CSV table of C-alpha atoms in Angstrom, one decimal:
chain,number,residue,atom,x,y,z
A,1,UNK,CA,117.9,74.4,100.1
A,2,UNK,CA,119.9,72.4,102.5
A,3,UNK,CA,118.0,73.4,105.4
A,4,UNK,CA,115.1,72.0,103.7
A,5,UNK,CA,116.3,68.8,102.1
A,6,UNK,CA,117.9,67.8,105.7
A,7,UNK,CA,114.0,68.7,107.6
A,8,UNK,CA,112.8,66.3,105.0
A,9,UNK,CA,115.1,63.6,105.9
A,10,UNK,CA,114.6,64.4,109.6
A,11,UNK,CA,111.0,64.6,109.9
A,12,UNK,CA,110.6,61.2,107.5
A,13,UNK,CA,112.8,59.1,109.9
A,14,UNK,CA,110.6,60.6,112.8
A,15,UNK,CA,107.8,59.8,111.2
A,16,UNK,CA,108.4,56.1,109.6
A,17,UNK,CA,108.8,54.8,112.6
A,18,UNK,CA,104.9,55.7,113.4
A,19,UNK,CA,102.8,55.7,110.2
A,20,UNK,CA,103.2,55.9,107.0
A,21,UNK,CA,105.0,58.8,105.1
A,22,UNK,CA,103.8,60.5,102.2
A,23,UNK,CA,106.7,63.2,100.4
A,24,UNK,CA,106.2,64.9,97.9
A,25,UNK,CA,107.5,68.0,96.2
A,26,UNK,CA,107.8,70.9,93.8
A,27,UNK,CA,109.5,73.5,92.1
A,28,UNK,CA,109.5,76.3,89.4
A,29,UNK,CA,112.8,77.5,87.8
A,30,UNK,CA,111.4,80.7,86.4
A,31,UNK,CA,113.7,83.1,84.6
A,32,UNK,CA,112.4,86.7,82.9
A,33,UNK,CA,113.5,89.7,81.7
A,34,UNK,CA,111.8,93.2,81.2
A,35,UNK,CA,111.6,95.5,78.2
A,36,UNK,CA,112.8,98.4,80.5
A,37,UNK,CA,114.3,99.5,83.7
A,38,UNK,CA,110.8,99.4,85.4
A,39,UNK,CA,110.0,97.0,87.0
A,40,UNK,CA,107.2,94.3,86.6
A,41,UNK,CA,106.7,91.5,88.9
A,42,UNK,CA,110.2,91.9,90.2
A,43,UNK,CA,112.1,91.9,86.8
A,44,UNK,CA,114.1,94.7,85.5
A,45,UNK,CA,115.5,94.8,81.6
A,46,UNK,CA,118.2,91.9,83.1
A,47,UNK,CA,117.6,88.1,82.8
A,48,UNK,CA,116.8,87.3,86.5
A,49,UNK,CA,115.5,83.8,87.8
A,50,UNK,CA,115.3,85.0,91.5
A,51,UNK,CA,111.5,86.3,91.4
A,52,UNK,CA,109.1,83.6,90.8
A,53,UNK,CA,111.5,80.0,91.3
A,54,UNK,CA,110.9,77.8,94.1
A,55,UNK,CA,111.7,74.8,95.7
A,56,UNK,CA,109.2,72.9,98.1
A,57,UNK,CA,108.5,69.3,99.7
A,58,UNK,CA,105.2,68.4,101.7
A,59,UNK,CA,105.1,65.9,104.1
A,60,UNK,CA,102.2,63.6,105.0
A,61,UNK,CA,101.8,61.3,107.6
A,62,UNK,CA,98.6,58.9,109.3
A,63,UNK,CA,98.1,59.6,112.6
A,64,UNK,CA,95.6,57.3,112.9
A,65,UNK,CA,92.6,56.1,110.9
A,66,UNK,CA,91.0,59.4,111.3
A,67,UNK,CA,93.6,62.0,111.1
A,68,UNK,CA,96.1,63.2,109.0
A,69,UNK,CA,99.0,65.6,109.8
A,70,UNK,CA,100.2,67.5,106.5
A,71,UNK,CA,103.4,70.4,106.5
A,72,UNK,CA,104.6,71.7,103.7
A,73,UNK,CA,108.0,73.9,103.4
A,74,UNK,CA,108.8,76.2,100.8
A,75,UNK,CA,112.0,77.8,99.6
A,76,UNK,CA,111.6,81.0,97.2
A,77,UNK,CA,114.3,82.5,95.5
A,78,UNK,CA,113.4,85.5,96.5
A,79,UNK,CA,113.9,85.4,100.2
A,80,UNK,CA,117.4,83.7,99.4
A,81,UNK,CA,116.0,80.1,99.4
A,82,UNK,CA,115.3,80.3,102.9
A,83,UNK,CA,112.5,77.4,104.0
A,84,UNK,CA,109.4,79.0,105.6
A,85,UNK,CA,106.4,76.8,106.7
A,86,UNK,CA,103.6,77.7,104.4
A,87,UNK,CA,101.2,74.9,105.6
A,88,UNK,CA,101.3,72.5,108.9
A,89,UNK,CA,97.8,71.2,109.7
A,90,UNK,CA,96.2,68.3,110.8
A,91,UNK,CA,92.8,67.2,109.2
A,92,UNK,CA,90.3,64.8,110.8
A,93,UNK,CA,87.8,63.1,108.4
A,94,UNK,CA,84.6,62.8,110.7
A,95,UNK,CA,82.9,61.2,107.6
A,96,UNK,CA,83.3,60.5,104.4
A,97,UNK,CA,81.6,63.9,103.4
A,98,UNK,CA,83.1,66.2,106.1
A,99,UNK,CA,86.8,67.2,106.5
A,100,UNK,CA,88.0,69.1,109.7
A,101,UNK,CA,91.3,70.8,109.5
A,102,UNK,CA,93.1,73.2,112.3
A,103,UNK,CA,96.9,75.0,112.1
A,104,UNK,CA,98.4,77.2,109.5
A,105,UNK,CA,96.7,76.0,105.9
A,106,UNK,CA,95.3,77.4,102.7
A,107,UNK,CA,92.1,79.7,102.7
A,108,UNK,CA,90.2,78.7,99.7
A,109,UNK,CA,90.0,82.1,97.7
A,110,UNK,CA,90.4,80.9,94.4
A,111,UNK,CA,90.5,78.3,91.8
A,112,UNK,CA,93.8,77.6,92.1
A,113,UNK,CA,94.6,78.0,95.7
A,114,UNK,CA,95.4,74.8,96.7
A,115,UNK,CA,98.0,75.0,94.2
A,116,UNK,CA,98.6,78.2,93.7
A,117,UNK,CA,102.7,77.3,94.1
A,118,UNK,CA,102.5,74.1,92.1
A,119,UNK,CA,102.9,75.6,88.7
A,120,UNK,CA,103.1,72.1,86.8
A,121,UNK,CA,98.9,72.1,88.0
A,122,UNK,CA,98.1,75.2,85.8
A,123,UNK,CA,98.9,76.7,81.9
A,124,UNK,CA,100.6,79.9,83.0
A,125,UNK,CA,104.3,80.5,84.1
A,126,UNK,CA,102.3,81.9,87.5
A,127,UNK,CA,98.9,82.5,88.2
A,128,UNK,CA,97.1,86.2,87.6
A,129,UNK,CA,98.7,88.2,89.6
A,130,UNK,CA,95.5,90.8,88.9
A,131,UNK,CA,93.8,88.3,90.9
A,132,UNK,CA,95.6,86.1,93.2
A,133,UNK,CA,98.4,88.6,94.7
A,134,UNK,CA,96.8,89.0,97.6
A,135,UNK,CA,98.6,89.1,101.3
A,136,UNK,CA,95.9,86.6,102.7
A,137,UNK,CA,96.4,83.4,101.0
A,138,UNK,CA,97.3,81.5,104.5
A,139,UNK,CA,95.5,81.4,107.6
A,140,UNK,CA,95.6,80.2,110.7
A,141,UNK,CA,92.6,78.7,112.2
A,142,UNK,CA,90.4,75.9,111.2
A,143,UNK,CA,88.7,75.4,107.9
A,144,UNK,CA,85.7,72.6,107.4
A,145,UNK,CA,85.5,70.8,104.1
A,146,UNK,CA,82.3,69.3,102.8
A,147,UNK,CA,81.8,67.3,99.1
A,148,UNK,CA,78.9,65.2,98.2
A,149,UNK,CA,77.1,64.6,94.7
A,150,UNK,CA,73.6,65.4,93.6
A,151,UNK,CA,73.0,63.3,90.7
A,152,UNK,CA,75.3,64.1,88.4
A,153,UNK,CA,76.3,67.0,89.9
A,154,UNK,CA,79.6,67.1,92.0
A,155,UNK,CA,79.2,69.7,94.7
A,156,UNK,CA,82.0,71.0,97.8
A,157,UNK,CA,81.6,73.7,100.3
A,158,UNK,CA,84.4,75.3,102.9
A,159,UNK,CA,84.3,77.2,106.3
A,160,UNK,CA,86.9,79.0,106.8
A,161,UNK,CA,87.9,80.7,110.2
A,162,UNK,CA,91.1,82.5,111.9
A,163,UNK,CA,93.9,85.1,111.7
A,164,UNK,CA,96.2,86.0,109.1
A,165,UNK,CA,99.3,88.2,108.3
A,166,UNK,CA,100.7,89.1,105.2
A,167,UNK,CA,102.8,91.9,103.5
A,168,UNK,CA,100.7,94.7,101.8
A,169,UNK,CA,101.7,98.5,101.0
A,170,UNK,CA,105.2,98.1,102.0
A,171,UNK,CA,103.5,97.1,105.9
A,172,UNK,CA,101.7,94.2,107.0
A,173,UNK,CA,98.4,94.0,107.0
A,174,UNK,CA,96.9,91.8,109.5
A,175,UNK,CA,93.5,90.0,109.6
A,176,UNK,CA,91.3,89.0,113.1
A,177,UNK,CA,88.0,87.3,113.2
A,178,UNK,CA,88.5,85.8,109.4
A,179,UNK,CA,85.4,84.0,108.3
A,180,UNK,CA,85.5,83.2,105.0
A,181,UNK,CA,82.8,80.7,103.3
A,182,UNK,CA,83.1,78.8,98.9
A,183,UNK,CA,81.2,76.9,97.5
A,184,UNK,CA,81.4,75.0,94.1
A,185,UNK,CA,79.6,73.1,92.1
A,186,UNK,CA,81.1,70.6,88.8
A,187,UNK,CA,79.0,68.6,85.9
A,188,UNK,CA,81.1,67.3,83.5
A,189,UNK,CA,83.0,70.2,81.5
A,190,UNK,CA,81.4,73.0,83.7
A,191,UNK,CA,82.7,74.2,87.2
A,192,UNK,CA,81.4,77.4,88.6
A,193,UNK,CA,82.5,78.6,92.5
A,194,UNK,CA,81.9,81.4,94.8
A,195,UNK,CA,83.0,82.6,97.5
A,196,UNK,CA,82.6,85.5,100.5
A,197,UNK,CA,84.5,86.5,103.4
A,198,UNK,CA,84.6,88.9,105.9
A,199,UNK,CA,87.5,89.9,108.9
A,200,UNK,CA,88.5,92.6,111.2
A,201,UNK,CA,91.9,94.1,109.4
A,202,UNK,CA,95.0,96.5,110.1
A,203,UNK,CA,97.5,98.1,108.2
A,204,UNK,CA,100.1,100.4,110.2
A,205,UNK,CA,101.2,103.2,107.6
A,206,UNK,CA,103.5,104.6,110.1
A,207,UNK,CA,105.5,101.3,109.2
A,208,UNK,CA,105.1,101.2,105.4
A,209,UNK,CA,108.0,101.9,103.4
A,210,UNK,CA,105.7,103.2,100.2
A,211,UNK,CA,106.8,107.0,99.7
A,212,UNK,CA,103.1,108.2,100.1
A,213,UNK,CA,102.0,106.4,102.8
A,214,UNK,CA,104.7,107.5,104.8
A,215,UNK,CA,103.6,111.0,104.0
A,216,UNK,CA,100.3,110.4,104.8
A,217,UNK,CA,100.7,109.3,108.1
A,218,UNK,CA,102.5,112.6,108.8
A,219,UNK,CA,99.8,114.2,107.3
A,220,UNK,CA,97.3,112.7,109.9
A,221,UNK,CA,99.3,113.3,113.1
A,222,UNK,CA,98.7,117.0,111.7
A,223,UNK,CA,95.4,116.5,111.3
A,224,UNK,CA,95.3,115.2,114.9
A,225,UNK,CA,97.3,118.6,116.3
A,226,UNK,CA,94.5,120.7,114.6
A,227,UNK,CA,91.8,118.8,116.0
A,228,UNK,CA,90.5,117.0,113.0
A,229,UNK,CA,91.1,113.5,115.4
A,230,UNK,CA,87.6,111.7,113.9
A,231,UNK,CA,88.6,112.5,110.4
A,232,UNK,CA,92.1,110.6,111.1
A,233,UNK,CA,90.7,108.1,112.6
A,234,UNK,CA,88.1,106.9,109.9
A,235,UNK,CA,91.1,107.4,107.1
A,236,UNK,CA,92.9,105.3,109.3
A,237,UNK,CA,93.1,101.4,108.1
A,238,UNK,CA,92.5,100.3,112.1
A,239,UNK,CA,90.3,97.1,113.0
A,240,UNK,CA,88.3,97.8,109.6
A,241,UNK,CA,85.9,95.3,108.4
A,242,UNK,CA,87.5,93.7,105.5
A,243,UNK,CA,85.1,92.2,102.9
A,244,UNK,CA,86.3,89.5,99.6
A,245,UNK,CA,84.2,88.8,97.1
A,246,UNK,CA,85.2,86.0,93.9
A,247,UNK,CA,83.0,84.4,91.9
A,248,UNK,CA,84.5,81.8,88.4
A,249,UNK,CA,83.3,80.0,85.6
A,250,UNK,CA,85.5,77.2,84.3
A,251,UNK,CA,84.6,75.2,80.9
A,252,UNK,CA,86.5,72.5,79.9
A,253,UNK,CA,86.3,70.2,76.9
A,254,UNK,CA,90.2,69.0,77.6
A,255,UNK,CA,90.8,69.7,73.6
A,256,UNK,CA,90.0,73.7,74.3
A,257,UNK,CA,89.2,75.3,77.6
A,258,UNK,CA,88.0,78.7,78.6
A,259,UNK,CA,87.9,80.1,82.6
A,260,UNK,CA,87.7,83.6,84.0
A,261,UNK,CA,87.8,84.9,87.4
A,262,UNK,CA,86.3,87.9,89.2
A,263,UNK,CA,87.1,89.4,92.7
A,264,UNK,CA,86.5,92.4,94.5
A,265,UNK,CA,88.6,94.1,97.9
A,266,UNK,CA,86.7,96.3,100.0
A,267,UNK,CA,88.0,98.2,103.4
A,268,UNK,CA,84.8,100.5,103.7
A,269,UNK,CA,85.9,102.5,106.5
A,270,UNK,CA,89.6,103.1,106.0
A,271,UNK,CA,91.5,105.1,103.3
A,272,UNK,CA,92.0,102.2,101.1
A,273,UNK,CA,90.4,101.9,97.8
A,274,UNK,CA,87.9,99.1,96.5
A,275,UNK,CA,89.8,97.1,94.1
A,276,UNK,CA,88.5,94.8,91.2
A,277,UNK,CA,90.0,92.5,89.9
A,278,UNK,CA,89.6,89.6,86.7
A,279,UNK,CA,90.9,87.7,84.2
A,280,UNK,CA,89.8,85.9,81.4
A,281,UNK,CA,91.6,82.7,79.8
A,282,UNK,CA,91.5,80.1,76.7
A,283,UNK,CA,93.8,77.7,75.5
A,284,UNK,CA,93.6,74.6,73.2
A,285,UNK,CA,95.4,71.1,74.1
A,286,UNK,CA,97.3,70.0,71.0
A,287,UNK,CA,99.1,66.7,71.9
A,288,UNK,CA,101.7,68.1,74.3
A,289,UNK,CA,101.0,71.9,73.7
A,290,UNK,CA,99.0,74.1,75.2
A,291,UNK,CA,99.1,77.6,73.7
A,292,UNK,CA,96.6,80.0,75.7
A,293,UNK,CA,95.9,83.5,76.2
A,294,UNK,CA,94.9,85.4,79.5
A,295,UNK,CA,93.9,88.8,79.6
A,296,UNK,CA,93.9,90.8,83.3
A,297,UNK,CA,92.3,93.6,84.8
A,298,UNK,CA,92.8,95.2,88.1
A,299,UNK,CA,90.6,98.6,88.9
A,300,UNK,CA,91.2,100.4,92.2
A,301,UNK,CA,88.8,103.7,91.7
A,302,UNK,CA,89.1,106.9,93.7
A,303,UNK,CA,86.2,107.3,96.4
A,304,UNK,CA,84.8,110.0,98.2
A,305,UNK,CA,84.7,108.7,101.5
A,306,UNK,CA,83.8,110.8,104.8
A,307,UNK,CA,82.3,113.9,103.0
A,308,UNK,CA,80.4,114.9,106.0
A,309,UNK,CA,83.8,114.8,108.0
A,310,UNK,CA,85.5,116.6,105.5
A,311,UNK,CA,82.7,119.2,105.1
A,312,UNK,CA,82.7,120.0,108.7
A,313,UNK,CA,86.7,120.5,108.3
A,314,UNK,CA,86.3,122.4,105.3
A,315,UNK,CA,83.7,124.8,107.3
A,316,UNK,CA,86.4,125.2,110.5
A,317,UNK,CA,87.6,128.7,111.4
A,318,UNK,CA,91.2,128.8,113.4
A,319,UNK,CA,92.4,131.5,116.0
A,320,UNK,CA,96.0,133.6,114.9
A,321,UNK,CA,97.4,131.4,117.0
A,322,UNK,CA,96.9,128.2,115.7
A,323,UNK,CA,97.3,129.5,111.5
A,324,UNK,CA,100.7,130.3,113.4
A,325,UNK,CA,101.4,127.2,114.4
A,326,UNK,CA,100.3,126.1,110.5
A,327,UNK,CA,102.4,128.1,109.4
A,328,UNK,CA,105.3,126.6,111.1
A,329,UNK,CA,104.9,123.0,110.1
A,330,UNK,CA,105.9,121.6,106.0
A,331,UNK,CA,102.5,121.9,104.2
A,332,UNK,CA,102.0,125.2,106.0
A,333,UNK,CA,105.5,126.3,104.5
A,334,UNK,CA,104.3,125.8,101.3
A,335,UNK,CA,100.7,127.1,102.0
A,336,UNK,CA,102.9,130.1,103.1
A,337,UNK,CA,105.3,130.5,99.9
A,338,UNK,CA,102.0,130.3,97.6
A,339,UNK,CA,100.3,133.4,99.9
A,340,UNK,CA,103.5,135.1,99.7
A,341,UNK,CA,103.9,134.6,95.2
A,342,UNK,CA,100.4,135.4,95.2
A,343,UNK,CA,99.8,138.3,97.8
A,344,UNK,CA,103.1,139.6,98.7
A,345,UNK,CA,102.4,138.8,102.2
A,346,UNK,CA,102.8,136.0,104.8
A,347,UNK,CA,99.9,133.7,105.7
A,348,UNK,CA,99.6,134.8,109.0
A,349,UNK,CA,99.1,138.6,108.1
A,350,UNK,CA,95.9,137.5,106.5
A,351,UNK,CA,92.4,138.3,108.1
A,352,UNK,CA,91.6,134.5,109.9
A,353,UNK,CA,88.3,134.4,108.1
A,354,UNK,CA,90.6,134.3,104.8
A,355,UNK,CA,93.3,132.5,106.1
A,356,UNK,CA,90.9,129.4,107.8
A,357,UNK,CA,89.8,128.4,104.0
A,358,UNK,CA,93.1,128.0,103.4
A,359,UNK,CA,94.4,126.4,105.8
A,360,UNK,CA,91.8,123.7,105.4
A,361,UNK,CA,91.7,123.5,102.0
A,362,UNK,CA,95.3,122.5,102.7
A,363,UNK,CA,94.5,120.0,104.8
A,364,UNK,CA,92.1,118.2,102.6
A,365,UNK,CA,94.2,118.7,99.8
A,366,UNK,CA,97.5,117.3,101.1
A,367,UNK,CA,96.5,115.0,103.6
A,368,UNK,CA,93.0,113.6,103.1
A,369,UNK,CA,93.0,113.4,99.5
A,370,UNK,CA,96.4,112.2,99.1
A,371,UNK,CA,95.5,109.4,101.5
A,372,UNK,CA,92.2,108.2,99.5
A,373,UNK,CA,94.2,108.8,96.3
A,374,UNK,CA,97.2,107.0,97.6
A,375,UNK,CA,95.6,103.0,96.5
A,376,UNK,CA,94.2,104.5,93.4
A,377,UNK,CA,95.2,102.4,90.5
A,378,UNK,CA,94.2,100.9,87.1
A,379,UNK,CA,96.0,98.2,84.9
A,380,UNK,CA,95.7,95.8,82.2
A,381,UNK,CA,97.5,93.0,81.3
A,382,UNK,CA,98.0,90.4,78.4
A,383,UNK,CA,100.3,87.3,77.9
A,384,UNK,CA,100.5,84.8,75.4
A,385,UNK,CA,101.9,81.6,77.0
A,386,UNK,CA,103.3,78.3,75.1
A,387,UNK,CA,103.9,75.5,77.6
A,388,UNK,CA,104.8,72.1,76.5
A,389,UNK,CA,104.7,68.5,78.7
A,390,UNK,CA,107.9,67.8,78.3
A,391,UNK,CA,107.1,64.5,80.5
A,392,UNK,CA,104.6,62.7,82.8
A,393,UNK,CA,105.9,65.3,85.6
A,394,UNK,CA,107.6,67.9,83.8
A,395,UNK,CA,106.4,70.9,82.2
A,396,UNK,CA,108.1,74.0,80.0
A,397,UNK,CA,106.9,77.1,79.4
A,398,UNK,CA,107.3,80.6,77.9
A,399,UNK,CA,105.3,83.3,78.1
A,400,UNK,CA,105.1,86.7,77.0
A,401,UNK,CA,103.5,89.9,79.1
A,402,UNK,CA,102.7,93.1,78.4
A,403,UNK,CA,101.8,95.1,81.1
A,404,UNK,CA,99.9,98.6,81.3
A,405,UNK,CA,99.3,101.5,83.5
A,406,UNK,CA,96.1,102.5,82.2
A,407,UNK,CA,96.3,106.1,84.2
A,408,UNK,CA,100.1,107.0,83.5
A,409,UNK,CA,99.7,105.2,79.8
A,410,UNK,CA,103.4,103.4,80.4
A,411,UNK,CA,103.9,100.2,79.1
A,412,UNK,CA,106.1,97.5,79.6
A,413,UNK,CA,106.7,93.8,78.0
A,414,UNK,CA,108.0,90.6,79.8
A,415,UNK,CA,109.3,87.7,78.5
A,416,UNK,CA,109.4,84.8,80.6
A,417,UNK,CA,110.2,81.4,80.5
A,418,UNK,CA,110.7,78.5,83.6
A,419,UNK,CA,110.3,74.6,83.9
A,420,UNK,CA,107.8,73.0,86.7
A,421,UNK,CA,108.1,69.6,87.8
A,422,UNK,CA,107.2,67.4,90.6
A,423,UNK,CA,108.2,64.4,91.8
């Protein structure tokens, strides 16, 4: 926090002396606590206020008539209050229509992007995490903003272009060639806004601290040694084509309100499974409260990808030798133990036209379809949240989650309650 306040002062003297200064800033003190030891969003059955909070300033200054150089520094409680840049761009307004900015800035995925940090701009304690957790919020690149009307229509379009890099899977997963392309159109009470994208993506498993990716990427180094090396190559998530999908409805008659939100993930040619993803909100605006509901859904479905491969696997016969060297390595250890229970004799004393199937049948068992089950999920989620303007600038909130697995049928609740302001 000190860090940050002192940039503030620093880059505001800098700055003063060349154009005018524009600071402003925000932050969420967030506090929950879970009905159990398991986790949910962070929280665990203790009151903890080190998962959602954050403090942030943005600073704004005129380069010239033109062009406008914005950064914006945020400190989250849950990398210790440490101040990372999440935006530093500069925009150039070649008309009144068109906007041109270049640097590290917000792709425009989703209604509340833009503000996705601000929570004083939005009803909930944090936006659906069903929808907007993704690792790809920021990119760097350029981005082209166009707005106009058409009667009484209010209409805006972006470009997006670039690179980005964000935690996913207990890895990274990092995005080339990023194109991604909204539009949006407004009468009145009624907003509706799409949006596509496309990019060239990596995730390094090998790296990933999740239990069963690790395992998996042991899995296809085996796969590899037995000459399987096309069929690990397509599981692998390796300069994929990426593809996003959203598409929203907002209605808003300020007195009540109703939005929803759909998106859909797709990595094609890699292991990962097609997630999608939506939520559904109402609230009513009673004076100073806002009472609303949001109900979530996030689907990531099993798919049977690469069946030729895996046929052609499946089909393979092996020498003695190489059922030997099976044999020898962990999955063929426990291949081996089942022969033995089941046969009362060791894997490699079988005929190799009886021991191939198996050893296969291994292989696609343990390797291939734990990897395409390994993203497999499916969850619901419904809060109740009361926030009340407490002031002009200041908002409190409480909210109450419950969470479920929908495949494991486990359950937990979340209370939660913060206070946003800006200033």
């Amino acid at each position: 926090m000190k860090k940050l306040l002192t940039f503030a002062a620093l880059t505001a003297t800098t700055l003063t002396a060349q154009a005018e200064v524009r600071i402003n800033g925000f932050a969420n003190l967030i506090g929950g606590i879970a009905s159990s030891d398991e986790l949910l969003f962070g929280y665990e059955d203790n009151i903890s206020f080190s998962e959602e909070s954050l403090f942030a300033i943005q600073v704004s200054g005129d380069v010239n008539d033109k062009m406008t150089a914005t950064g914006q520094l945020v400190a989250r409680a849950d990398n210790d209050y440490n101040a990372d840049f999440e935006w530093a761009y500069i925009t150039y307004a070649a008309t009144d229509n068109i906007n041109l900015s270049a640097g590290r800035l917000r792709m425009p995925l989703f209604n509340y992007s833009a503000s996705k940090d601000v929570g004083y701009s939005y009803h909930w304690i944090n936006t659906p995490r069903s929808v907007y957790d993704v690792p790809f919020n920021n990119i760097e690149g350029i981005r082209v903003d166009y707005s106009n009307y058409a009667g009484d229509w209010e209409y805006a379009m972006s470009v997006a272009a670039g690179a980005f890099t964000g935690p996913a899977f207990g890895s990274e997963l990092q995005g080339d060639n990023v194109v991604l392309f909204s539009g949006e159109a407004t009468y009145d009470w009624f907003k509706i806004r799409g949006v596509a994208g496309t990019g060239k993506t990596t995730l390094n498993i090998s790296n990933s601290t999740t239990d069963s990716l690790v395992e998996a990427s042991e899995g296809l180094t085996l796969l590899n040694a037995f000459g399987f090396g096309n069929l690990s190559d397509s599981l692998q998530w390796s300069e994929d084509k990426g593809e996003f999908l959203g598409l929203s409805i907002q209605i808003d008659k300020f007195d009540w309100f109703v939005s929803a939100e759909i998106t859909q993930i797709d990595v094609a040619d890699s292991f990962i499974a097609k997630t999608d993803a939506y939520y559904v909100t109402a609230g009513l605006r009673v004076g100073a409260w806002t009472p609303s509901i949001t109900y979530e859904k996030s689907k990531s479905e099993y798919q049977p990808k690469f069946q030729t491969q895996i046929n052609q696997m499946l089909s393979t016969q092996f020498s003695e030798a190489e059922i030997a060297a099976f044999a020898g390595t962990p999955i063929g250890m426990l291949v081996d133990q089942g022969v033995q229970a089941q046969l009362g004799a060791p894997l490699t004393a079988l005929p190799t036209e009886a021991s191939s199937p198996l050893v296969t049948g291994a292989l696609n068992d343990f390797v291939v379809q734990g990897l395409l089950s390994a993203t497999v999920s499916e969850n619901s989620t419904l809060s109740a949240t009361l926030r009340y303007d407490y002031d002009t600038n200041i908002a409190l909130k409480v909210d109450i989650t419950k969470y479920s697995d929908d495949l494991s049928d486990d359950d937990v609740t979340l209370i939660r309650f913060g206070a946003n302001y800006v200033f």
